[in-house]
PDB file of C-alpha atoms and ligand atoms in Angstrom:
ATOM      1  CA  UNK A   1       2.196   6.502 -17.930  1.00 92.00           C
ATOM      2  CA  UNK A   2       3.342   3.585 -15.187  1.00 96.00           C
ATOM      3  CA  UNK A   3       0.509   2.935 -12.460  1.00 98.00           C
ATOM      4  CA  UNK A   4       1.886   0.346 -10.117  1.00 98.00           C
ATOM      5  CA  UNK A   5       0.362  -1.244  -7.193  1.00 98.00           C
ATOM      6  CA  UNK A   6       3.262  -2.687  -4.416  1.00 98.00           C
ATOM      7  CA  UNK A   7       1.113  -5.017  -3.150  1.00 96.00           C
ATOM      8  CA  UNK A   8       2.176  -6.935   0.447  1.00 95.00           C
ATOM      9  CA  UNK A   9       1.352  -7.466   4.433  1.00 94.00           C
ATOM     10  CA  UNK A  10       2.433  -4.682   6.884  1.00 93.00           C
ATOM     11  CA  UNK A  11       6.154  -4.847   6.772  1.00 93.00           C
ATOM     12  CA  UNK A  12       6.601  -6.202   3.332  1.00 96.00           C
ATOM     13  CA  UNK A  13       8.724  -3.300   2.491  1.00 95.00           C
ATOM     14  CA  UNK A  14       6.639  -1.676   0.293  1.00 95.00           C
ATOM     15  CA  UNK A  15       7.673   1.708   1.678  1.00 92.00           C
ATOM     16  CA  UNK A  16      11.683   0.978   1.283  1.00 95.00           C
ATOM     17  CA  UNK A  17      11.158  -0.264  -2.042  1.00 97.00           C
ATOM     18  CA  UNK A  18       8.674   2.594  -3.081  1.00 95.00           C
ATOM     19  CA  UNK A  19      11.483   5.116  -2.148  1.00 96.00           C
ATOM     20  CA  UNK A  20      13.614   3.706  -4.604  1.00 97.00           C
ATOM     21  CA  UNK A  21      11.140   2.954  -7.555  1.00 97.00           C
ATOM     22  CA  UNK A  22      10.087   7.095  -7.124  1.00 96.00           C
ATOM     23  CA  UNK A  23      13.730   7.869  -7.511  1.00 96.00           C
ATOM     24  CA  UNK A  24      14.193   5.512 -10.348  1.00 97.00           C
ATOM     25  CA  UNK A  25      11.070   5.980 -12.188  1.00 97.00           C
ATOM     26  CA  UNK A  26       9.891   9.165 -11.177  1.00 97.00           C
ATOM     27  CA  UNK A  27       6.788   8.064  -9.987  1.00 97.00           C
ATOM     28  CA  UNK A  28       4.594   9.949  -7.837  1.00 97.00           C
ATOM     29  CA  UNK A  29       4.286   8.296  -4.057  1.00 96.00           C
ATOM     30  CA  UNK A  30       0.425   7.271  -3.208  1.00 97.00           C
ATOM     31  CA  UNK A  31       0.592   6.170   0.441  1.00 96.00           C
ATOM     32  CA  UNK A  32      -2.697   5.846   2.082  1.00 97.00           C
ATOM     33  CA  UNK A  33      -1.145   5.249   5.498  1.00 95.00           C
ATOM     34  CA  UNK A  34       1.412   8.227   4.808  1.00 95.00           C
ATOM     35  CA  UNK A  35      -1.463  10.321   3.772  1.00 97.00           C
ATOM     36  CA  UNK A  36      -3.589   9.586   6.838  1.00 97.00           C
ATOM     37  CA  UNK A  37      -0.238  10.221   9.142  1.00 95.00           C
ATOM     38  CA  UNK A  38      -0.210  13.443   7.849  1.00 96.00           C
ATOM     39  CA  UNK A  39      -3.636  14.193   8.704  1.00 96.00           C
ATOM     40  CA  UNK A  40      -3.022  12.827  12.043  1.00 95.00           C
ATOM     41  CA  UNK A  41      -0.047  15.187  12.519  1.00 96.00           C
ATOM     42  CA  UNK A  42      -1.982  18.201  11.352  1.00 97.00           C
ATOM     43  CA  UNK A  43      -5.040  17.522  13.360  1.00 96.00           C
ATOM     44  CA  UNK A  44      -7.765  17.034  10.497  1.00 96.00           C
ATOM     45  CA  UNK A  45     -10.824  15.543  10.944  1.00 96.00           C
ATOM     46  CA  UNK A  46     -10.090  13.403   8.389  1.00 96.00           C
ATOM     47  CA  UNK A  47      -6.992  12.347  10.764  1.00 96.00           C
ATOM     48  CA  UNK A  48      -9.359  12.216  13.989  1.00 96.00           C
ATOM     49  CA  UNK A  49     -11.567   9.801  11.712  1.00 96.00           C
ATOM     50  CA  UNK A  50      -8.834   7.477  10.754  1.00 97.00           C
ATOM     51  CA  UNK A  51      -6.946   7.171  14.178  1.00 95.00           C
ATOM     52  CA  UNK A  52      -9.656   5.205  16.011  1.00 92.00           C
ATOM     53  CA  UNK A  53      -9.152   2.445  12.943  1.00 96.00           C
ATOM     54  CA  UNK A  54      -5.339   2.930  12.738  1.00 95.00           C
ATOM     55  CA  UNK A  55      -4.447   2.531  16.500  1.00 91.00           C
ATOM     56  CA  UNK A  56      -6.596  -0.695  16.301  1.00 90.00           C
ATOM     57  CA  UNK A  57      -5.137  -1.740  13.326  1.00 92.00           C
ATOM     58  CA  UNK A  58      -8.402  -2.011  11.338  1.00 95.00           C
ATOM     59  CA  UNK A  59      -9.095  -0.721   8.110  1.00 97.00           C
ATOM     60  CA  UNK A  60     -10.196   2.928   7.799  1.00 98.00           C
ATOM     61  CA  UNK A  61     -13.854   2.696   5.576  1.00 98.00           C
ATOM     62  CA  UNK A  62     -13.632   2.292   2.151  1.00 98.00           C
ATOM     63  CA  UNK A  63     -15.733   5.421   1.277  1.00 97.00           C
ATOM     64  CA  UNK A  64     -12.908   7.969   3.319  1.00 97.00           C
ATOM     65  CA  UNK A  65     -10.170   5.904   2.011  1.00 98.00           C
ATOM     66  CA  UNK A  66     -11.185   6.139  -1.871  1.00 97.00           C
ATOM     67  CA  UNK A  67     -12.270   9.684  -1.232  1.00 96.00           C
ATOM     68  CA  UNK A  68      -8.883  10.871  -0.386  1.00 97.00           C
ATOM     69  CA  UNK A  69      -7.240   8.608  -3.262  1.00 97.00           C
ATOM     70  CA  UNK A  70      -9.353  10.707  -5.806  1.00 96.00           C
ATOM     71  CA  UNK A  71      -8.425  13.971  -4.069  1.00 95.00           C
ATOM     72  CA  UNK A  72      -4.393  13.341  -4.115  1.00 96.00           C
ATOM     73  CA  UNK A  73      -4.947  11.894  -7.961  1.00 95.00           C
ATOM     74  CA  UNK A  74      -6.842  15.009  -9.283  1.00 93.00           C
ATOM     75  CA  UNK A  75      -4.440  17.182  -7.215  1.00 94.00           C
ATOM     76  CA  UNK A  76      -1.410  15.842  -8.699  1.00 94.00           C
ATOM     77  CA  UNK A  77      -0.207  17.394 -12.346  1.00 91.00           C
ATOM     78  CA  UNK A  78       2.441  16.455 -14.781  1.00 90.00           C
ATOM     79  CA  UNK A  79       2.801  12.569 -13.395  1.00 93.00           C
ATOM     80  CA  UNK A  80       4.631  10.000 -15.052  1.00 94.00           C
ATOM     81  CA  UNK A  81       2.300   7.845 -13.075  1.00 96.00           C
ATOM     82  CA  UNK A  82       1.477   6.628  -9.355  1.00 97.00           C
ATOM     83  CA  UNK A  83       3.008   3.708  -7.246  1.00 97.00           C
ATOM     84  CA  UNK A  84       0.367   2.851  -5.170  1.00 98.00           C
ATOM     85  CA  UNK A  85       1.549   1.981  -1.618  1.00 96.00           C
ATOM     86  CA  UNK A  86      -0.842   0.258   0.847  1.00 96.00           C
ATOM     87  CA  UNK A  87      -3.530   0.935  -1.320  1.00 98.00           C
ATOM     88  CA  UNK A  88      -6.129  -0.911  -2.572  1.00 98.00           C
ATOM     89  CA  UNK A  89      -6.824  -2.985   0.432  1.00 97.00           C
ATOM     90  CA  UNK A  90      -9.951  -4.258  -0.518  1.00 98.00           C
ATOM     91  CA  UNK A  91     -11.528  -5.296  -3.557  1.00 98.00           C
ATOM     92  CA  UNK A  92     -14.258  -2.135  -3.343  1.00 98.00           C
ATOM     93  CA  UNK A  93     -11.393   0.510  -3.372  1.00 98.00           C
ATOM     94  CA  UNK A  94      -9.774  -1.898  -5.933  1.00 98.00           C
ATOM     95  CA  UNK A  95     -12.799  -1.544  -8.000  1.00 98.00           C
ATOM     96  CA  UNK A  96     -13.210   2.216  -7.466  1.00 98.00           C
ATOM     97  CA  UNK A  97      -9.306   3.075  -8.323  1.00 98.00           C
ATOM     98  CA  UNK A  98     -10.063   1.469 -11.956  1.00 98.00           C
ATOM     99  CA  UNK A  99     -12.961   3.542 -12.197  1.00 97.00           C
ATOM    100  CA  UNK A 100     -11.214   6.605 -10.864  1.00 96.00           C
ATOM    101  CA  UNK A 101      -8.119   6.044 -13.560  1.00 96.00           C
ATOM    102  CA  UNK A 102     -10.754   5.068 -16.359  1.00 96.00           C
ATOM    103  CA  UNK A 103     -12.000   8.606 -15.891  1.00 93.00           C
ATOM    104  CA  UNK A 104      -8.602  10.129 -16.460  1.00 91.00           C
ATOM    105  CA  UNK A 105      -7.875   7.541 -19.596  1.00 93.00           C
ATOM    106  CA  UNK A 106      -5.526   6.105 -17.001  1.00 95.00           C
ATOM    107  CA  UNK A 107      -5.066   2.561 -15.630  1.00 97.00           C
ATOM    108  CA  UNK A 108      -3.134  -0.143 -13.702  1.00 98.00           C
ATOM    109  CA  UNK A 109       0.426  -1.212 -15.592  1.00 98.00           C
ATOM    110  CA  UNK A 110       0.513  -4.116 -12.879  1.00 98.00           C
ATOM    111  CA  UNK A 111       0.728  -5.348  -9.457  1.00 98.00           C
ATOM    112  CA  UNK A 112       3.821  -6.462  -7.405  1.00 98.00           C
ATOM    113  CA  UNK A 113       3.109  -8.751  -4.640  1.00 98.00           C
ATOM    114  CA  UNK A 114       6.155  -9.168  -2.325  1.00 97.00           C
ATOM    115  CA  UNK A 115       6.026 -12.204  -0.694  1.00 96.00           C
ATOM    116  CA  UNK A 116       7.144 -12.375   3.127  1.00 96.00           C
ATOM    117  CA  UNK A 117       6.631 -15.444   5.512  1.00 94.00           C
ATOM    118  CA  UNK A 118       4.331 -14.264   8.367  1.00 91.00           C
ATOM    119  CA  UNK A 119       7.182 -14.591  11.000  1.00 92.00           C
ATOM    120  CA  UNK A 120       9.955 -12.378   9.220  1.00 94.00           C
ATOM    121  CA  UNK A 121       6.750  -9.908   8.863  1.00 94.00           C
ATOM    122  CA  UNK A 122       6.384  -9.714  13.019  1.00 90.00           C
ATOM    123  CA  UNK A 123       9.995  -9.437  13.762  1.00 91.00           C
ATOM    124  CA  UNK A 124      10.079  -6.383  11.100  1.00 92.00           C
ATOM    125  CA  UNK A 125       7.177  -4.543  12.552  1.00 93.00           C
ATOM    126  CA  UNK A 126       8.614  -5.156  15.963  1.00 90.00           C
ATOM    127  CA  UNK A 127      12.217  -3.658  14.632  1.00 91.00           C
ATOM    128  CA  UNK A 128      10.307  -0.473  12.745  1.00 90.00           C
ATOM    129  CA  UNK A 129       8.414   0.113  16.228  1.00 89.00           C
ATOM    130  CA  UNK A 130      11.365   0.689  18.004  1.00 90.00           C
ATOM    131  CA  UNK A 131      12.623   3.519  15.787  1.00 90.00           C
ATOM    132  CA  UNK A 132       8.905   4.610  14.057  1.00 85.00           C
ATOM    133  CA  UNK A 133       7.056   5.578  16.908  1.00 84.00           C
ATOM    134  CA  UNK A 134       3.857   4.323  15.559  1.00 84.00           C
ATOM    135  CA  UNK A 135       1.486   3.208  17.867  1.00 83.00           C
ATOM    136  CA  UNK A 136       0.479   0.300  15.754  1.00 88.00           C
ATOM    137  CA  UNK A 137       3.944  -1.212  15.449  1.00 89.00           C
ATOM    138  CA  UNK A 138       4.813  -1.297  18.846  1.00 87.00           C
ATOM    139  CA  UNK A 139       1.873  -3.732  20.488  1.00 88.00           C
ATOM    140  CA  UNK A 140       2.059  -7.552  19.679  1.00 88.00           C
ATOM    141  CA  UNK A 141      -1.980  -7.838  19.360  1.00 91.00           C
ATOM    142  CA  UNK A 142      -1.845  -4.681  16.917  1.00 89.00           C
ATOM    143  CA  UNK A 143       0.844  -6.366  14.801  1.00 91.00           C
ATOM    144  CA  UNK A 144      -1.617  -9.678  14.812  1.00 92.00           C
ATOM    145  CA  UNK A 145      -4.449  -7.655  14.147  1.00 94.00           C
ATOM    146  CA  UNK A 146      -3.062  -5.625  11.007  1.00 94.00           C
ATOM    147  CA  UNK A 147      -1.908  -9.478   9.181  1.00 93.00           C
ATOM    148  CA  UNK A 148      -5.414 -11.022   9.951  1.00 94.00           C
ATOM    149  CA  UNK A 149      -7.302  -7.920   8.364  1.00 95.00           C
ATOM    150  CA  UNK A 150      -4.382  -8.352   5.748  1.00 95.00           C
ATOM    151  CA  UNK A 151      -5.183 -12.152   5.347  1.00 95.00           C
ATOM    152  CA  UNK A 152      -9.048 -11.583   5.659  1.00 96.00           C
ATOM    153  CA  UNK A 153      -9.621  -8.580   3.304  1.00 95.00           C
ATOM    154  CA  UNK A 154      -6.484  -7.578   1.359  1.00 96.00           C
ATOM    155  CA  UNK A 155      -5.367 -11.038  -0.159  1.00 97.00           C
ATOM    156  CA  UNK A 156      -8.671 -10.718  -2.181  1.00 97.00           C
ATOM    157  CA  UNK A 157      -7.274  -8.172  -4.111  1.00 98.00           C
ATOM    158  CA  UNK A 158      -4.119 -10.099  -5.392  1.00 98.00           C
ATOM    159  CA  UNK A 159      -6.853 -12.247  -7.216  1.00 98.00           C
ATOM    160  CA  UNK A 160      -8.649  -9.048  -8.615  1.00 98.00           C
ATOM    161  CA  UNK A 161      -5.362  -8.108 -10.425  1.00 98.00           C
ATOM    162  CA  UNK A 162      -4.566 -11.807 -10.943  1.00 98.00           C
ATOM    163  CA  UNK A 163      -8.129 -12.031 -13.193  1.00 98.00           C
ATOM    164  CA  UNK A 164      -6.885  -8.906 -15.072  1.00 98.00           C
ATOM    165  CA  UNK A 165      -3.816 -10.727 -15.657  1.00 98.00           C
ATOM    166  CA  UNK A 166      -1.533  -8.118 -13.843  1.00 98.00           C
ATOM    167  CA  UNK A 167      -0.435  -9.667 -10.784  1.00 98.00           C
ATOM    168  CA  UNK A 168       3.347 -10.680 -10.510  1.00 98.00           C
ATOM    169  CA  UNK A 169       4.780 -12.000  -7.096  1.00 98.00           C
ATOM    170  CA  UNK A 170       8.347 -11.279  -5.968  1.00 98.00           C
ATOM    171  CA  UNK A 171      10.408 -13.193  -3.011  1.00 97.00           C
ATOM    172  CA  UNK A 172      10.266 -10.302  -0.550  1.00 97.00           C
ATOM    173  CA  UNK A 173      13.022 -11.672   1.724  1.00 97.00           C
ATOM    174  CA  UNK A 174      16.680 -11.007   1.093  1.00 96.00           C
ATOM    175  CA  UNK A 175      19.160  -8.103   0.256  1.00 97.00           C
ATOM    176  CA  UNK A 176      17.142  -4.942  -0.311  1.00 97.00           C
ATOM    177  CA  UNK A 177      18.875  -4.102  -3.710  1.00 98.00           C
ATOM    178  CA  UNK A 178      18.168  -7.630  -5.118  1.00 98.00           C
ATOM    179  CA  UNK A 179      14.712  -7.443  -4.339  1.00 98.00           C
ATOM    180  CA  UNK A 180      14.698  -4.330  -6.063  1.00 98.00           C
ATOM    181  CA  UNK A 181      16.325  -5.314  -8.982  1.00 98.00           C
ATOM    182  CA  UNK A 182      13.726  -8.184  -9.322  1.00 98.00           C
ATOM    183  CA  UNK A 183      10.958  -5.396  -8.727  1.00 98.00           C
ATOM    184  CA  UNK A 184      12.476  -3.053 -11.759  1.00 98.00           C
ATOM    185  CA  UNK A 185      12.979  -6.261 -14.360  1.00 98.00           C
ATOM    186  CA  UNK A 186       9.239  -6.718 -13.937  1.00 98.00           C
ATOM    187  CA  UNK A 187       8.487  -3.090 -14.133  1.00 97.00           C
ATOM    188  CA  UNK A 188      10.711  -2.708 -17.423  1.00 97.00           C
ATOM    189  CA  UNK A 189       8.439  -5.583 -18.833  1.00 96.00           C
ATOM    190  CA  UNK A 190       5.565  -3.360 -18.959  1.00 94.00           C
TER     191      UNK A 190
HETATM  192  P1  AMP B   1       0.090   1.528   6.563  1.00 86.29           P
HETATM  193  O1  AMP B   1       1.189   2.396   6.700  1.00 86.29           O
HETATM  194  O2  AMP B   1       0.117   1.318   5.129  1.00 86.29           O
HETATM  195  O3  AMP B   1       0.603   0.016   6.868  1.00 86.29           O
HETATM  196  O4  AMP B   1      -1.289   1.855   7.348  1.00 86.29           O
HETATM  197  C1  AMP B   1      -1.448   2.318   8.656  1.00 86.29           C
HETATM  198  C2  AMP B   1      -3.011   2.005   9.070  1.00 86.29           C
HETATM  199  O5  AMP B   1      -3.643   2.942   7.950  1.00 86.29           O
HETATM  200  C3  AMP B   1      -3.685   0.882   8.626  1.00 86.29           C
HETATM  201  O6  AMP B   1      -3.516  -0.397   9.302  1.00 86.29           O
HETATM  202  C4  AMP B   1      -5.360   1.351   8.049  1.00 86.29           C
HETATM  203  O7  AMP B   1      -5.794   1.587   9.773  1.00 86.29           O
HETATM  204  C5  AMP B   1      -4.975   2.565   7.519  1.00 86.29           C
HETATM  205  N1  AMP B   1      -5.055   2.465   6.068  1.00 86.29           N
HETATM  206  C6  AMP B   1      -3.675   2.611   5.147  1.00 86.29           C
HETATM  207  N2  AMP B   1      -4.117   2.449   3.981  1.00 86.29           N
HETATM  208  C7  AMP B   1      -5.648   1.921   3.956  1.00 86.29           C
HETATM  209  C8  AMP B   1      -6.060   1.701   3.191  1.00 86.29           C
HETATM  210  N3  AMP B   1      -6.007   1.881   1.937  1.00 86.29           N
HETATM  211  N4  AMP B   1      -7.568   1.265   3.490  1.00 86.29           N
HETATM  212  C9  AMP B   1      -7.815   1.238   4.974  1.00 86.29           C
HETATM  213  N5  AMP B   1      -6.978   1.386   5.846  1.00 86.29           N
HETATM  214  C10 AMP B   1      -5.626   2.028   5.427  1.00 86.29           C
END
């Protein structure tokens, strides 16, 4: 089973690369951002709760995120493994994920971190905002907050996986297919 954490700041290309990885390796996509947006669209209580954090570009509290991921893993059968996209975003989430997987005799195969300079990120998010309709993609201050939250709270997650010797960095600027090929090379070495 392959369980991959695809890591990187907002706008790094995690969603784009996830789609290609799912098609190639037949994995289950677990994007916490997508799950929250689905809850928002369906008007659930969870969606209501998440909205105020998401609209401001802040992180939804760990226990809410972890509960949602636990549900998704429990409700997924016959999977070849997961691509975790946008999760874990805090060290507490990373620890919780290790425990959740351990209960099922599973573990993280590796973390692939997409490296993209801040100026490129801001430009990509602004461009995405023109078509995504995402409130958090359209406001300069919110984009800044999200990048700052990433630097303060999410970067330590890479250190966590580095400590487990599971971290590989990939240069995330250039042709999508070239980046994809570099990611596949890492995955094929697991
Ligand atoms: P994303 O689509 O991954 O950029 O996520 C959009 C927003 O959803 C984030 O800015 C957070 O408000 C929330 N979110 C998504 N994933 C997480 C997570 N793992 N932990 C906390 N908040 C999250």
